[in-house]
XYZ file of C-alpha atoms in Angstrom:
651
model
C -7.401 -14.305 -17.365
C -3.983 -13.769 -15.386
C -3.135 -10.836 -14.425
C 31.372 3.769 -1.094
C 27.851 4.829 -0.703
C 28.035 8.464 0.608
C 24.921 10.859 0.350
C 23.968 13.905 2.221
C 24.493 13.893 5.508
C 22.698 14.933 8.936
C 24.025 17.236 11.665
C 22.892 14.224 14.441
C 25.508 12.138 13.964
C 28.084 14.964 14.989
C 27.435 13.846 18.203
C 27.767 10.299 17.780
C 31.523 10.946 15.694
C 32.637 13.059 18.353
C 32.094 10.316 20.588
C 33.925 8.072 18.996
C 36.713 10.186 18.062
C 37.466 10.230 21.968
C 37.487 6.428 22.019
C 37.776 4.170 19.592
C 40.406 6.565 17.469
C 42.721 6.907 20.513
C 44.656 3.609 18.992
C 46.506 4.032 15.564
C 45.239 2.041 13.128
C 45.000 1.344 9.213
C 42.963 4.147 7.042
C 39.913 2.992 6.094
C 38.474 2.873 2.759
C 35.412 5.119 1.939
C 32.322 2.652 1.757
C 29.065 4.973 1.939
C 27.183 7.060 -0.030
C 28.401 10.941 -1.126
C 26.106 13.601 -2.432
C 27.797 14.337 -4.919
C 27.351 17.496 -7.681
C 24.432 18.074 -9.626
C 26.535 16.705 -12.871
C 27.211 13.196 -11.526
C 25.544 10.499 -9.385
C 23.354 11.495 -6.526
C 24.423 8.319 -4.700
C 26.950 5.315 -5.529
C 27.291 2.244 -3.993
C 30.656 -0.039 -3.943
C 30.865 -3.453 -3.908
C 33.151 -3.366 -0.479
C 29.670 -2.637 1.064
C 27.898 -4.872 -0.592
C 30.585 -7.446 0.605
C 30.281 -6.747 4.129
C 26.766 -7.272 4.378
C 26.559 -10.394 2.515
C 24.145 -8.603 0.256
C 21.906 -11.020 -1.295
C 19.031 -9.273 -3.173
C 18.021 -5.827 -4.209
C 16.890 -4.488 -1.028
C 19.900 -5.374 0.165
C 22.168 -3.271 -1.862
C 20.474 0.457 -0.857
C 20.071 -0.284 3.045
C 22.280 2.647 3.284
C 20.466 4.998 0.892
C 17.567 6.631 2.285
C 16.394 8.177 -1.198
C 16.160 4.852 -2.260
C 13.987 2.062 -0.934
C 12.987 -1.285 -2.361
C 9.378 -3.115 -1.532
C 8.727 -6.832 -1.332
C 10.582 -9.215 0.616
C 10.756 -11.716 -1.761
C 13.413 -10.964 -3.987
C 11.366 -11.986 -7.217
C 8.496 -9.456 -6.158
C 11.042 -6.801 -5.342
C 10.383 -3.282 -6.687
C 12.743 -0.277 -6.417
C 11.774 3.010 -5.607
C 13.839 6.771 -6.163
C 11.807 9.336 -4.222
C 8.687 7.314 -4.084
C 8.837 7.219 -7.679
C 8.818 3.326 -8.781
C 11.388 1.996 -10.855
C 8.982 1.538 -14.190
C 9.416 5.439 -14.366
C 13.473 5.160 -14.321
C 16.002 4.232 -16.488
C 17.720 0.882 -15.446
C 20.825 -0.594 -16.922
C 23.265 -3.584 -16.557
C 26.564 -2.619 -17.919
C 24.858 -0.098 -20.618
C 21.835 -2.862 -21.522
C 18.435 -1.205 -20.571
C 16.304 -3.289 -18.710
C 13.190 -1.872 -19.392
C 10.426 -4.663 -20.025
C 7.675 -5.195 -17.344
C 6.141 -9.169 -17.452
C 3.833 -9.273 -13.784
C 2.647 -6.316 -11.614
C 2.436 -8.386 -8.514
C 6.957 -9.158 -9.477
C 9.532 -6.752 -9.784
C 11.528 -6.315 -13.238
C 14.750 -6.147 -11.699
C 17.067 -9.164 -11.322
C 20.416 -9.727 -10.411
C 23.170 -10.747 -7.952
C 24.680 -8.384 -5.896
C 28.317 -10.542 -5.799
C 28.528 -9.697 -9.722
C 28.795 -6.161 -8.964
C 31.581 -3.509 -9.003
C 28.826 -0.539 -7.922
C 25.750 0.638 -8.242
C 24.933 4.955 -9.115
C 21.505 6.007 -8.970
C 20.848 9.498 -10.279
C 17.202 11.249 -8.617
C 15.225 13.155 -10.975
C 15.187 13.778 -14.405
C 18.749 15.250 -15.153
C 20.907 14.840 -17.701
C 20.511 14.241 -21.607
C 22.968 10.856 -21.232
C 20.949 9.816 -18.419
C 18.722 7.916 -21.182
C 15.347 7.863 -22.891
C 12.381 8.103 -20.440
C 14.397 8.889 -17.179
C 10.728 10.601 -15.865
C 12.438 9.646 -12.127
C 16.002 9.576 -12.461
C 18.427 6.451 -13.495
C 19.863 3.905 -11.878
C 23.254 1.976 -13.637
C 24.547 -1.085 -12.290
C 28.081 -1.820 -13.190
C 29.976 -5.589 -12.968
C 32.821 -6.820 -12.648
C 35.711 -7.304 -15.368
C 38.761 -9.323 -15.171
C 41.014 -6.144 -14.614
C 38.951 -5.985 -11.784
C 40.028 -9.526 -9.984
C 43.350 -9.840 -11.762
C 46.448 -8.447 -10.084
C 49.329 -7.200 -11.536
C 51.612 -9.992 -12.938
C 48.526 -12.566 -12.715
C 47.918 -14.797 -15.526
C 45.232 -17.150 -13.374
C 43.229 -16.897 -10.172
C 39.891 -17.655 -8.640
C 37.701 -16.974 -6.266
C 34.959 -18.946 -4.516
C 32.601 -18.020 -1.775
C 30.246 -19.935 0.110
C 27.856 -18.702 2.943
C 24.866 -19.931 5.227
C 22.091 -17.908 6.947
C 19.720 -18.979 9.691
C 16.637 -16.727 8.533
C 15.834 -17.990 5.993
C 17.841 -21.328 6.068
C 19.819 -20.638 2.915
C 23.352 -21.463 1.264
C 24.770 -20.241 -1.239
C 27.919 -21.060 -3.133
C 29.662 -18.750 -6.065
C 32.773 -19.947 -8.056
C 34.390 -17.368 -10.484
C 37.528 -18.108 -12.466
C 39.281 -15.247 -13.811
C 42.349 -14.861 -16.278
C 44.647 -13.501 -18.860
C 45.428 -14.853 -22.264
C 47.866 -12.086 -23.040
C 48.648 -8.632 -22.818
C 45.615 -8.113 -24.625
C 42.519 -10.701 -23.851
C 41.348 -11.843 -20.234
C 38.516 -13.526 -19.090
C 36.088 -14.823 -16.208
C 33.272 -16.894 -15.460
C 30.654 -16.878 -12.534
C 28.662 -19.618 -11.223
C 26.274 -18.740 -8.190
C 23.775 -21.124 -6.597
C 21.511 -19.944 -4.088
C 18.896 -22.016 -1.850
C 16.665 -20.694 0.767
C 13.606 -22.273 2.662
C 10.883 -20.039 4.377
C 11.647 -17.397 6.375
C 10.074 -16.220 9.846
C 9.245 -12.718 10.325
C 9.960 -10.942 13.307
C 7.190 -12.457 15.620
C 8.225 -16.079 14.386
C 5.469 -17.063 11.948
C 6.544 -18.551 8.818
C 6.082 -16.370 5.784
C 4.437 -19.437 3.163
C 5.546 -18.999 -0.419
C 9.219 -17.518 0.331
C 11.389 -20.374 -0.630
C 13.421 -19.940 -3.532
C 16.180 -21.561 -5.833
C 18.567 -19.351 -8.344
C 20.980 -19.912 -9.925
C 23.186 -17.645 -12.397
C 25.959 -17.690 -14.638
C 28.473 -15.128 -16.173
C 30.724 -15.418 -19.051
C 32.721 -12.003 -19.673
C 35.757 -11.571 -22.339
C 38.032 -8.299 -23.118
C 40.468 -7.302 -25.055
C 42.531 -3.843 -24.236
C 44.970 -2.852 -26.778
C 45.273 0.573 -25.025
C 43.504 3.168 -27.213
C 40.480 0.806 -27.944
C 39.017 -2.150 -25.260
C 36.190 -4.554 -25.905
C 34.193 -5.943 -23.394
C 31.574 -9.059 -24.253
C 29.476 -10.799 -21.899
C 26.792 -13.299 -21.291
C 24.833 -13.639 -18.263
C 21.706 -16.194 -17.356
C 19.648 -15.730 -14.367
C 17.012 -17.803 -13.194
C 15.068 -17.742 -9.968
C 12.122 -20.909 -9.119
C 10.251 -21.772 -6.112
C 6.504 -21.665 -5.215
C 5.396 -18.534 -4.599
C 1.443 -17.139 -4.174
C -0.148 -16.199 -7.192
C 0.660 -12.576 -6.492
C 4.153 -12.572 -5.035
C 4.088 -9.493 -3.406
C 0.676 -10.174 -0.843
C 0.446 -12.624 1.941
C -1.106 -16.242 1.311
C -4.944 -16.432 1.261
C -7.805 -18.095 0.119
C -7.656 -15.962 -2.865
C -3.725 -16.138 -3.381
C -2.719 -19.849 -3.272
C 0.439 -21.270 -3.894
C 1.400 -21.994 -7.330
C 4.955 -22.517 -9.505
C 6.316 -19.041 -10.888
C 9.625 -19.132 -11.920
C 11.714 -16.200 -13.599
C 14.563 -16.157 -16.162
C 16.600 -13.389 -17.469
C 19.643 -13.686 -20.268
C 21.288 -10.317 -21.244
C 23.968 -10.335 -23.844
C 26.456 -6.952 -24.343
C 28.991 -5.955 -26.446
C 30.798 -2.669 -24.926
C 33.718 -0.938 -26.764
C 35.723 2.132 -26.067
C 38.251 3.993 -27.979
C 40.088 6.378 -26.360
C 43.437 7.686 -28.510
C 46.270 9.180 -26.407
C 46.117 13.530 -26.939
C 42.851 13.072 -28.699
C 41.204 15.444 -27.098
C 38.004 15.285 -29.396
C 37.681 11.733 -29.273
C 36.441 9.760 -26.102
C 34.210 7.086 -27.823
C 31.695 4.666 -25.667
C 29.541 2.181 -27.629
C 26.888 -0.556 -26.172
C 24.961 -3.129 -28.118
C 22.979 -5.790 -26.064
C 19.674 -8.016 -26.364
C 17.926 -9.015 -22.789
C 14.879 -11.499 -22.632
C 13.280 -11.527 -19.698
C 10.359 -14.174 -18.804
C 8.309 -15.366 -16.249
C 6.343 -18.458 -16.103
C 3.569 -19.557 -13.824
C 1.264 -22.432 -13.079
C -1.935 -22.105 -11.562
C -2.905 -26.039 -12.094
C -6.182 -26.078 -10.787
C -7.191 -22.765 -13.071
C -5.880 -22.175 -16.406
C -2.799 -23.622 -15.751
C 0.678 -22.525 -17.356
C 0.709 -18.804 -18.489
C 4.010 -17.225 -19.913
C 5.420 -13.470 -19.892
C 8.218 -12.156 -21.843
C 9.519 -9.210 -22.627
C 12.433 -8.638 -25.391
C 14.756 -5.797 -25.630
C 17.417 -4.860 -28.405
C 19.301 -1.741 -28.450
C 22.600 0.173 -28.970
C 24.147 3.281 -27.277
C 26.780 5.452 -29.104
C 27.732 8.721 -26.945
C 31.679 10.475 -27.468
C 33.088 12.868 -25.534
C 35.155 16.197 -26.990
C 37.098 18.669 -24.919
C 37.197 21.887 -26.524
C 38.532 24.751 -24.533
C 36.822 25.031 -21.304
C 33.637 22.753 -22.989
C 33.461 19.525 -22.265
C 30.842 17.776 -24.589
C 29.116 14.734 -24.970
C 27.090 13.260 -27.969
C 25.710 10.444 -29.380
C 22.241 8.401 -29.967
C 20.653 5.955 -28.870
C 18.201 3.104 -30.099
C 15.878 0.695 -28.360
C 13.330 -2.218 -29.883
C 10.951 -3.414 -27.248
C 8.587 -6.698 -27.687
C 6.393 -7.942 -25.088
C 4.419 -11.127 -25.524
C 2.088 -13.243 -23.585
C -0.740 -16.095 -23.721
C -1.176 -19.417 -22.479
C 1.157 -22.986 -22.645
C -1.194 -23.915 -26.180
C 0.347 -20.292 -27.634
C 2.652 -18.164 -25.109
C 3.372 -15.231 -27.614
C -0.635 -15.152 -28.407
C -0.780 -11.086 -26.872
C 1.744 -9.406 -28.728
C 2.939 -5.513 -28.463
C 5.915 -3.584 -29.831
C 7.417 -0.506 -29.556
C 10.728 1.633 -30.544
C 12.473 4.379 -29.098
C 15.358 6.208 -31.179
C 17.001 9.549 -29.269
C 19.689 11.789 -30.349
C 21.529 13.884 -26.821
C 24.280 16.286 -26.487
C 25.628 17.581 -22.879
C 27.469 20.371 -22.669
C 30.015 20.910 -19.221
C 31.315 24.444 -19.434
C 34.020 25.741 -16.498
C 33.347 28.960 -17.004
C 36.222 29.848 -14.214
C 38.245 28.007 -11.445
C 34.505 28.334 -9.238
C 31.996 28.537 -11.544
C 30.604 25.834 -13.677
C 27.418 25.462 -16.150
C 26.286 22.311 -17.572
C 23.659 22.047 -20.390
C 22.168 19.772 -22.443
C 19.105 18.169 -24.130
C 18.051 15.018 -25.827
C 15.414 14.545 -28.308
C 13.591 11.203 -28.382
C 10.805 9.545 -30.963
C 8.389 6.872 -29.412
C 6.491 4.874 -31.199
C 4.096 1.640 -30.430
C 1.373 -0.762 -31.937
C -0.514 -2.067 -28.957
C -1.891 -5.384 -28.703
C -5.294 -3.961 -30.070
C -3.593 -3.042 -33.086
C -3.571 1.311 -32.242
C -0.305 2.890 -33.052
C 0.651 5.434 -31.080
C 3.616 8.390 -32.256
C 5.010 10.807 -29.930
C 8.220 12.634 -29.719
C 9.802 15.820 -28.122
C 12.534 17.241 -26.767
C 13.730 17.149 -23.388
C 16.295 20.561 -21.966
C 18.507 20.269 -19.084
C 20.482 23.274 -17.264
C 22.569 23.552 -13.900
C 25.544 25.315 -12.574
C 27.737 24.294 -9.254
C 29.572 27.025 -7.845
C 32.431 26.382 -5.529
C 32.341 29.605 -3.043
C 35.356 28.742 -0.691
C 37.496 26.169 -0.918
C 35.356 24.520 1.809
C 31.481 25.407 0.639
C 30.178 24.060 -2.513
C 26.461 25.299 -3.897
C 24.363 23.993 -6.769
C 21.177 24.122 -8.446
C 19.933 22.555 -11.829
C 16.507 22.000 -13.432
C 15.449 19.396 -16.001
C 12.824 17.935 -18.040
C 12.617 14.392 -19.978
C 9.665 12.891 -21.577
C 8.171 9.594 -22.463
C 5.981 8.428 -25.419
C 3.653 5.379 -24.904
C 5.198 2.547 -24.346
C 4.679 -1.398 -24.387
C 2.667 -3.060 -21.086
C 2.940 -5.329 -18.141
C 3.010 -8.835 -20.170
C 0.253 -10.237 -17.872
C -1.979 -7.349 -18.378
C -1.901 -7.551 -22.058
C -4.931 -9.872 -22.382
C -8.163 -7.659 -22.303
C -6.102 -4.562 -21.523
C -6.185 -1.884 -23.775
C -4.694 1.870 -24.491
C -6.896 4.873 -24.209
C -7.121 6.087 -28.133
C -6.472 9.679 -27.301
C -3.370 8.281 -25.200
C -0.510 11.029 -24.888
C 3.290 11.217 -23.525
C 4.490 11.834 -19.907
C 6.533 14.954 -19.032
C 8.734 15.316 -16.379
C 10.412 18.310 -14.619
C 12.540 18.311 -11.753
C 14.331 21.243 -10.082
C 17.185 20.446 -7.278
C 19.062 23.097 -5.204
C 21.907 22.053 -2.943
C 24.627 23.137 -0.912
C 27.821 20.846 0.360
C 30.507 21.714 2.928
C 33.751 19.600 3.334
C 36.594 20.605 5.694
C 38.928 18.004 7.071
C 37.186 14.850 8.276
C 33.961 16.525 7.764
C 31.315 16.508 4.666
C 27.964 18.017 5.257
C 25.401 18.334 2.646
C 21.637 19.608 2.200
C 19.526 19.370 -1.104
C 15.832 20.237 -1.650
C 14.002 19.148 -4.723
C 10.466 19.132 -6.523
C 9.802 16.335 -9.533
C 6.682 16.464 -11.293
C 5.454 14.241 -13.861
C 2.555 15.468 -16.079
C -0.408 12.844 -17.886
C 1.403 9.740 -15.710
C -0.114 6.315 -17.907
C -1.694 3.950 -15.498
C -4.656 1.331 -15.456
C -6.580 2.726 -12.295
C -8.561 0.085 -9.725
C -11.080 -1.989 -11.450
C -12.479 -3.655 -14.547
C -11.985 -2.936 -17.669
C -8.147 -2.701 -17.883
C -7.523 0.368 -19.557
C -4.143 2.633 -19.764
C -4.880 6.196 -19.609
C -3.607 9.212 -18.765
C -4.592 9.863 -15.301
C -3.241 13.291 -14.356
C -0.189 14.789 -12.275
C 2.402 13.700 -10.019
C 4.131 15.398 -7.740
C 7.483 14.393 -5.680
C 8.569 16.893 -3.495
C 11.574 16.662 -0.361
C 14.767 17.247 0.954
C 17.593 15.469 2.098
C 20.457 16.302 4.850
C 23.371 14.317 5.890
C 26.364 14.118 7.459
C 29.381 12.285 7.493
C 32.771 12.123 9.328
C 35.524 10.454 8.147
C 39.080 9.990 9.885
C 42.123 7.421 9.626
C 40.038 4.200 11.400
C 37.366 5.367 11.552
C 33.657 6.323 9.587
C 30.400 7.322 10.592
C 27.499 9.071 9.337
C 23.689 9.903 9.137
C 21.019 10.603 6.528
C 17.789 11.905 6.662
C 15.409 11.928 3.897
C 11.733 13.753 3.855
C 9.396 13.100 0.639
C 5.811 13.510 -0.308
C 4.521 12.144 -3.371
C 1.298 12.465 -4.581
C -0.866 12.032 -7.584
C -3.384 14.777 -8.086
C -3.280 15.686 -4.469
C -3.600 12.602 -3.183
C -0.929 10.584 -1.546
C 0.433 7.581 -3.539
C 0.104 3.954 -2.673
C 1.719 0.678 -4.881
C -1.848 -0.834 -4.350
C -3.830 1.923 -6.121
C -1.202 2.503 -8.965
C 1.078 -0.591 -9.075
C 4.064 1.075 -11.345
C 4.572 4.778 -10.307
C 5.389 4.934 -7.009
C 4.625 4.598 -2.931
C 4.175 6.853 0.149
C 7.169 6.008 2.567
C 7.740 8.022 5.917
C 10.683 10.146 6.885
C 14.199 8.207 6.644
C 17.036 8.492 8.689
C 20.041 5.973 7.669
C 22.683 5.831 10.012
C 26.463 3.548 9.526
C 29.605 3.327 11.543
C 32.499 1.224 10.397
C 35.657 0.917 11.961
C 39.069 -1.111 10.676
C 40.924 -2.390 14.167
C 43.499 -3.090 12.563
C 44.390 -5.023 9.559
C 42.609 -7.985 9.927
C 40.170 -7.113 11.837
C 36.709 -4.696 10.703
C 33.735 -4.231 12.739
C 30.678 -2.378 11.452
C 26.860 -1.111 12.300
C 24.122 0.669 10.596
C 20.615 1.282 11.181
C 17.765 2.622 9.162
C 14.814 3.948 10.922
C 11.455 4.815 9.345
C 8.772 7.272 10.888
C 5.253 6.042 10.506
C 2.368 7.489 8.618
C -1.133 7.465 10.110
C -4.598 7.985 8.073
C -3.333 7.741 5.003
C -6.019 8.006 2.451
C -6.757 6.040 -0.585
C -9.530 5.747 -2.889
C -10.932 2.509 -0.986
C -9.994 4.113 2.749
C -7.745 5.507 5.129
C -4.744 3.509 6.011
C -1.356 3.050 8.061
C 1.834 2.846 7.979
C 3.163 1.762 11.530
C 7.477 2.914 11.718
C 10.310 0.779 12.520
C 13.943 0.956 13.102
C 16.512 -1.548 11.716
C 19.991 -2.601 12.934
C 22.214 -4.660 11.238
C 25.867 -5.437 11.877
C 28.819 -7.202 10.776
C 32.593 -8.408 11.915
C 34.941 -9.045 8.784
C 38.091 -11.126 9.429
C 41.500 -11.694 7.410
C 42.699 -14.468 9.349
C 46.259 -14.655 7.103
C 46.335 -11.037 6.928
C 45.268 -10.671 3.152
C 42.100 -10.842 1.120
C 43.125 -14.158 -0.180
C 41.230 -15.326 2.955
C 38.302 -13.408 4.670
C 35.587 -14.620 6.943
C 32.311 -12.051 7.694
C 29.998 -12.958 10.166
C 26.645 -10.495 9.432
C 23.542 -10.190 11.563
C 20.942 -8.422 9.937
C 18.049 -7.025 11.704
C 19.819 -7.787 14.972
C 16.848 -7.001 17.300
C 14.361 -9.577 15.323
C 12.352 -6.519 14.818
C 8.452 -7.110 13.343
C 7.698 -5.103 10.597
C 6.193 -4.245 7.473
C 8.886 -2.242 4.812
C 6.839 0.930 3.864
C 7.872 0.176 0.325
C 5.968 -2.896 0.298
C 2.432 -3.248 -0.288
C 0.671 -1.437 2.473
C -1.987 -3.160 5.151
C -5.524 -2.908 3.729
C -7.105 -5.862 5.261
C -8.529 -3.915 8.551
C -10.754 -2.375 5.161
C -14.182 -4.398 4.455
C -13.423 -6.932 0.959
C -9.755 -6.108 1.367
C -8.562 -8.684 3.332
C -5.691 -10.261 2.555
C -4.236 -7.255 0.681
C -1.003 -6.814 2.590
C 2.273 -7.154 1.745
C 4.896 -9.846 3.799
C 6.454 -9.061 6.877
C 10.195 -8.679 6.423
C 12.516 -11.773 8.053
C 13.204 -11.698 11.702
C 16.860 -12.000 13.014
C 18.968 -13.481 10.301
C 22.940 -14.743 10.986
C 24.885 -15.397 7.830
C 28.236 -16.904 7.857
C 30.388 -16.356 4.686
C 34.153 -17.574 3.538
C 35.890 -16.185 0.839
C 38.950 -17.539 -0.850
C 40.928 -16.400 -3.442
C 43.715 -18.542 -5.346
């Protein structure tokens, strides 16, 4: 069968900002937007990330859009076989949504589940850890809520019409790609847009100059979004299509071999979602948010001279109702949420032949209390039923409740401190679509629980933000299939996420600079984690330091650096042997130019890994071939030196 993104900052780049400050800030210029990452309080997003950043970069898949993150990391070169990672903890284990849909189906282990195009986006916030109650159902790791465009967001005042197109090459891999969005108003009330974005790339050459086989890839996507604001109330529907085709190995994420040929897998994803608000003018008790949405997601490949055509998909329907009331000092929030998940699978003769279903149905308040001007509590919990019939035919019940409690006091006007703990929990819930034939759920099968406890401190004075935070996530009877034949999901026992992250960041008129670091371990019942072992819960990746200066000239002119280094790991060991992670660091740079002085017009020339550095991302599969019967189980190199060359015009 088949099978602005600011964050905590690091004392070392004091040195480089003071640097600076003595030369490149001695000329006046424009003040420069906030683009990074911010740590920001225990109540809101650990780390957010604008699209002015993304822009810059010419971000053109996942990985691309958390360079700058170092809690975050994404595995797989190959966008299709990309998988995201919050604290080592893999992003099967999180809760992902596009504008409120959940993305939550799983179709290949050897592909990632998450899809999109970084040019749609308006930002990105990824909260660690299991936190709040509105963070969602089965959060075990934290969420992660990617937010598009709207029209309001491209239309300027006055504007009844406009458009935008953007077109870009890059030299590693050979690629163009070419995005036309047409944006406008109706009337006071309705507006409008429409994306088209088609991408082509050819193989790409790692850092020593071999060709990476299987790499080349066509997508295209397309975005229809209406909404109507009549002040108090404002609807937002939208359609998006995203396909991605090319010849890839059989398992995406390893290097060609005489086991993993070449074959056709190609990848579709359509998400449909209604949002609506209602917000009345001195309603205090009334602050109404409401999502409805239905995402397929499939994958298709062909392995001709085997079985030949084998089909994934994996359907989701659900709505989200949450309001907010402001009572006194309390601000609350409350609401449920539902979710129908189908995943089906078989060959060309009958693709929906494996078959599995579940539901999950929650109910969440969250409770922010200012208790005085310094001092504020937030708590919370959600309560959420699971339930599942397996392809076997077992049903499966579980439910509980999941508590959440932290406070943020603000000592001085300049030092901010924080701590919070949380659990969430996680019935059963429906497979990887490829593993569904001969796989099969432990009988005695139970629910994950999750607990994570953060404390952090944050100290801003004039140009200056500093921030520490410590943390320890554990996630009790984690569901996996271990190594080896049959394929059974079972409880295997505990993980265990521990770290801390520092960082630093300096921020004045022209100019802004900073540098993370981030330390995790992660391990499941003592032993350290790797994607090979348990494919969907999470990776070993070695201390992170992120590092970014960007600097406006003046006002057509911004020039820009950042670097991301990664220590390396030596004997790590796994059930089949010791292994190793060898470090790199990572520099990638860009010059942005408004050559009439506007946006209307902007050329970016972006270099990314400038010093055609050879590596291996520690988020990727790790090297195991050096290991008797494990060769060719390695993940691909990431590209060499790439140069990308993008216009922009708006009309």
């Amino acid at each position: 069968m088949p099978h602005t993104v600011r964050f905590l900052r690091h004392p070392l780049s004091l040195t480089v900002a003071a640097l600076m400050s003595s030369t490149a800030l001695a000329q006046p210029t424009q003040p420069l937007d906030t683009v990074q990452v911010v740590a920001d309080s225990l109540n809101n997003s650990d780390s957010v990330v604008e699209a002015d950043t993304l822009e810059r970069y010419q971000a053109e898949d996942l990985g691309e859009i958390f360079d700058q993150a170092p809690q975050v990391n994404v595995g797989g070169s190959l966008g299709i076989a990309q998988k995201l990672y919050v604290r080592g903890v893999e992003d099967p284990l999180l809760n992902v949504t596009i504008d409120g849909a959940n993305q939550s189906g799983s179709l290949f282990h050897h592909t990632g589940r998450i899809g999109l195009d970084p040019a749609l986006l308006k930002r990105v916030e990824v909260s660690a850890g299991a936190g709040r109650a509105t963070d969602g159902p089965g959060a075990l790791g934290g969420s992660v809520r990617f937010v598009t465009k709207d029209p309001d967001d491209l239309l300027r005042d006055g504007e009844r019409f406009g458009g935008l197109i953007s077109a870009g090459v890059g030299s590693n891999p050979e690629s163009y790609r070419v995005s036309t969005t047409l944006f406008g108003r109706f009337n006071d009330q309705w507006s409008a847009m429409g994306t088209l974005v088609e991408r082509d790339q050819q193989r790409y050459e790692d850092g020593n100059g071999n060709e990476q086989a299987g790499t080349e890839a066509n997508q295209q996507l397309g975005q229809l979004k209406l909404l109507g604001d009549f002040g108090a109330q404002r609807f937002t529907l939208s359609h998006e299509i995203r396909q991605d085709e090319g010849e890839r190995t059989q398992r995406p994420q390893w290097v060609i071999s005489g086991f993993n040929r070449l074959y056709s897998l190609d990848a579709e994803r359509q998400t449909s979602t209604l949002n609506y608000g209602l917000r009345p003018q001195e309603q205090t008790w009334l602050d109404l948010d409401a999502t409805l949405y239905h995402t397929t997601a499939d994958v298709e490949q062909n392995v001709a001279d085997r079985w030949g055509r084998y089909l994934g998909e994996s359907e989701t329907t659900g709505v989200s109702i949450a309001n907010t009331s402001r009572v006194g000092n309390h601000q609350v929030t409350y609401g449920l949420d539902y979710r129908d998940d189908e995943v089906t699978a078989g060959y060309a003769e009958d693709p929906t032949q494996e078959r599995e279903s579940g539901e999950i149905a929650g109910v969440f308040i969250q409770d922010d209390l200012q208790l005085t001007e310094t001092l504020s509590v937030g708590v919370g919990a959600r309560y959420d039923r699971y339930r599942l019939t397996d392809n076997s035919g077992l049903s499966y019940r579980e439910d509980d409740v999941s508590p959440n409690i932290d406070a943020e006091w603000a000592v001085t006007d300049s030092v901010t401190l924080s701590a919070g703990h949380a659990r969430a929990f996680r019935g059963p819930k429906a497979h990887d679509a490829f593993k569904l034939e001969g796989a099969a759920n432990s009988p005695d099968l139970r629910g994950e629980q999750a607990r994570n406890s953060e404390v952090a401190a944050r100290f801003e004075q004039g140009p200056w933000q500093l921030s520490a935070e410590l943390y320890r996530s554990t996630i009790d009877d984690v569901i996996a299939d271990p190594l080896g034949r049959p394929t059974v999901y079972q409880n295997v026992g505990d993980l265990e996420s521990d770290g801390y992250v520092l960082s630093v960041d300096y921020q004045w008129e022209a100019l802004s600079a900073g540098l993370s670091f981030h330390h995790n371990d992660i391990e499941l019942n003592g032993q350290p984690l790797t994607v090979y072992e348990y494919n969907g819960i999470g990776n070993t990746i070695g201390d992170t330091w992120a590092a970014h200066v960007d600097y406006q000239v003046n006002n057509d002119w911004q020039i820009g650096w950042r670097s991301q280094f990664v220590e390396g790991i030596s004997d790590l060991e796994t059930s089949v042997g010791s292994i190793s992670k060898p470090g790199y660091g990572v520099h990638d740079a860009y010059v942005r130019w408004l050559p009439t002085s506007s946006e209307d017009l902007a050329l970016t020339l972006t270099v990314n890994n400038l010093l055609d550095k050879q590596y291996l991302d520690h988020a990727s599969n790790a090297d195991f071939e050096h290991i008797p019967g494990y060769e060719g189980i390695v993940g691909l190199a990431e590209p060499g030196r790439d140069v990308r060359l993008g216009v922009n015009y708006r009309f």
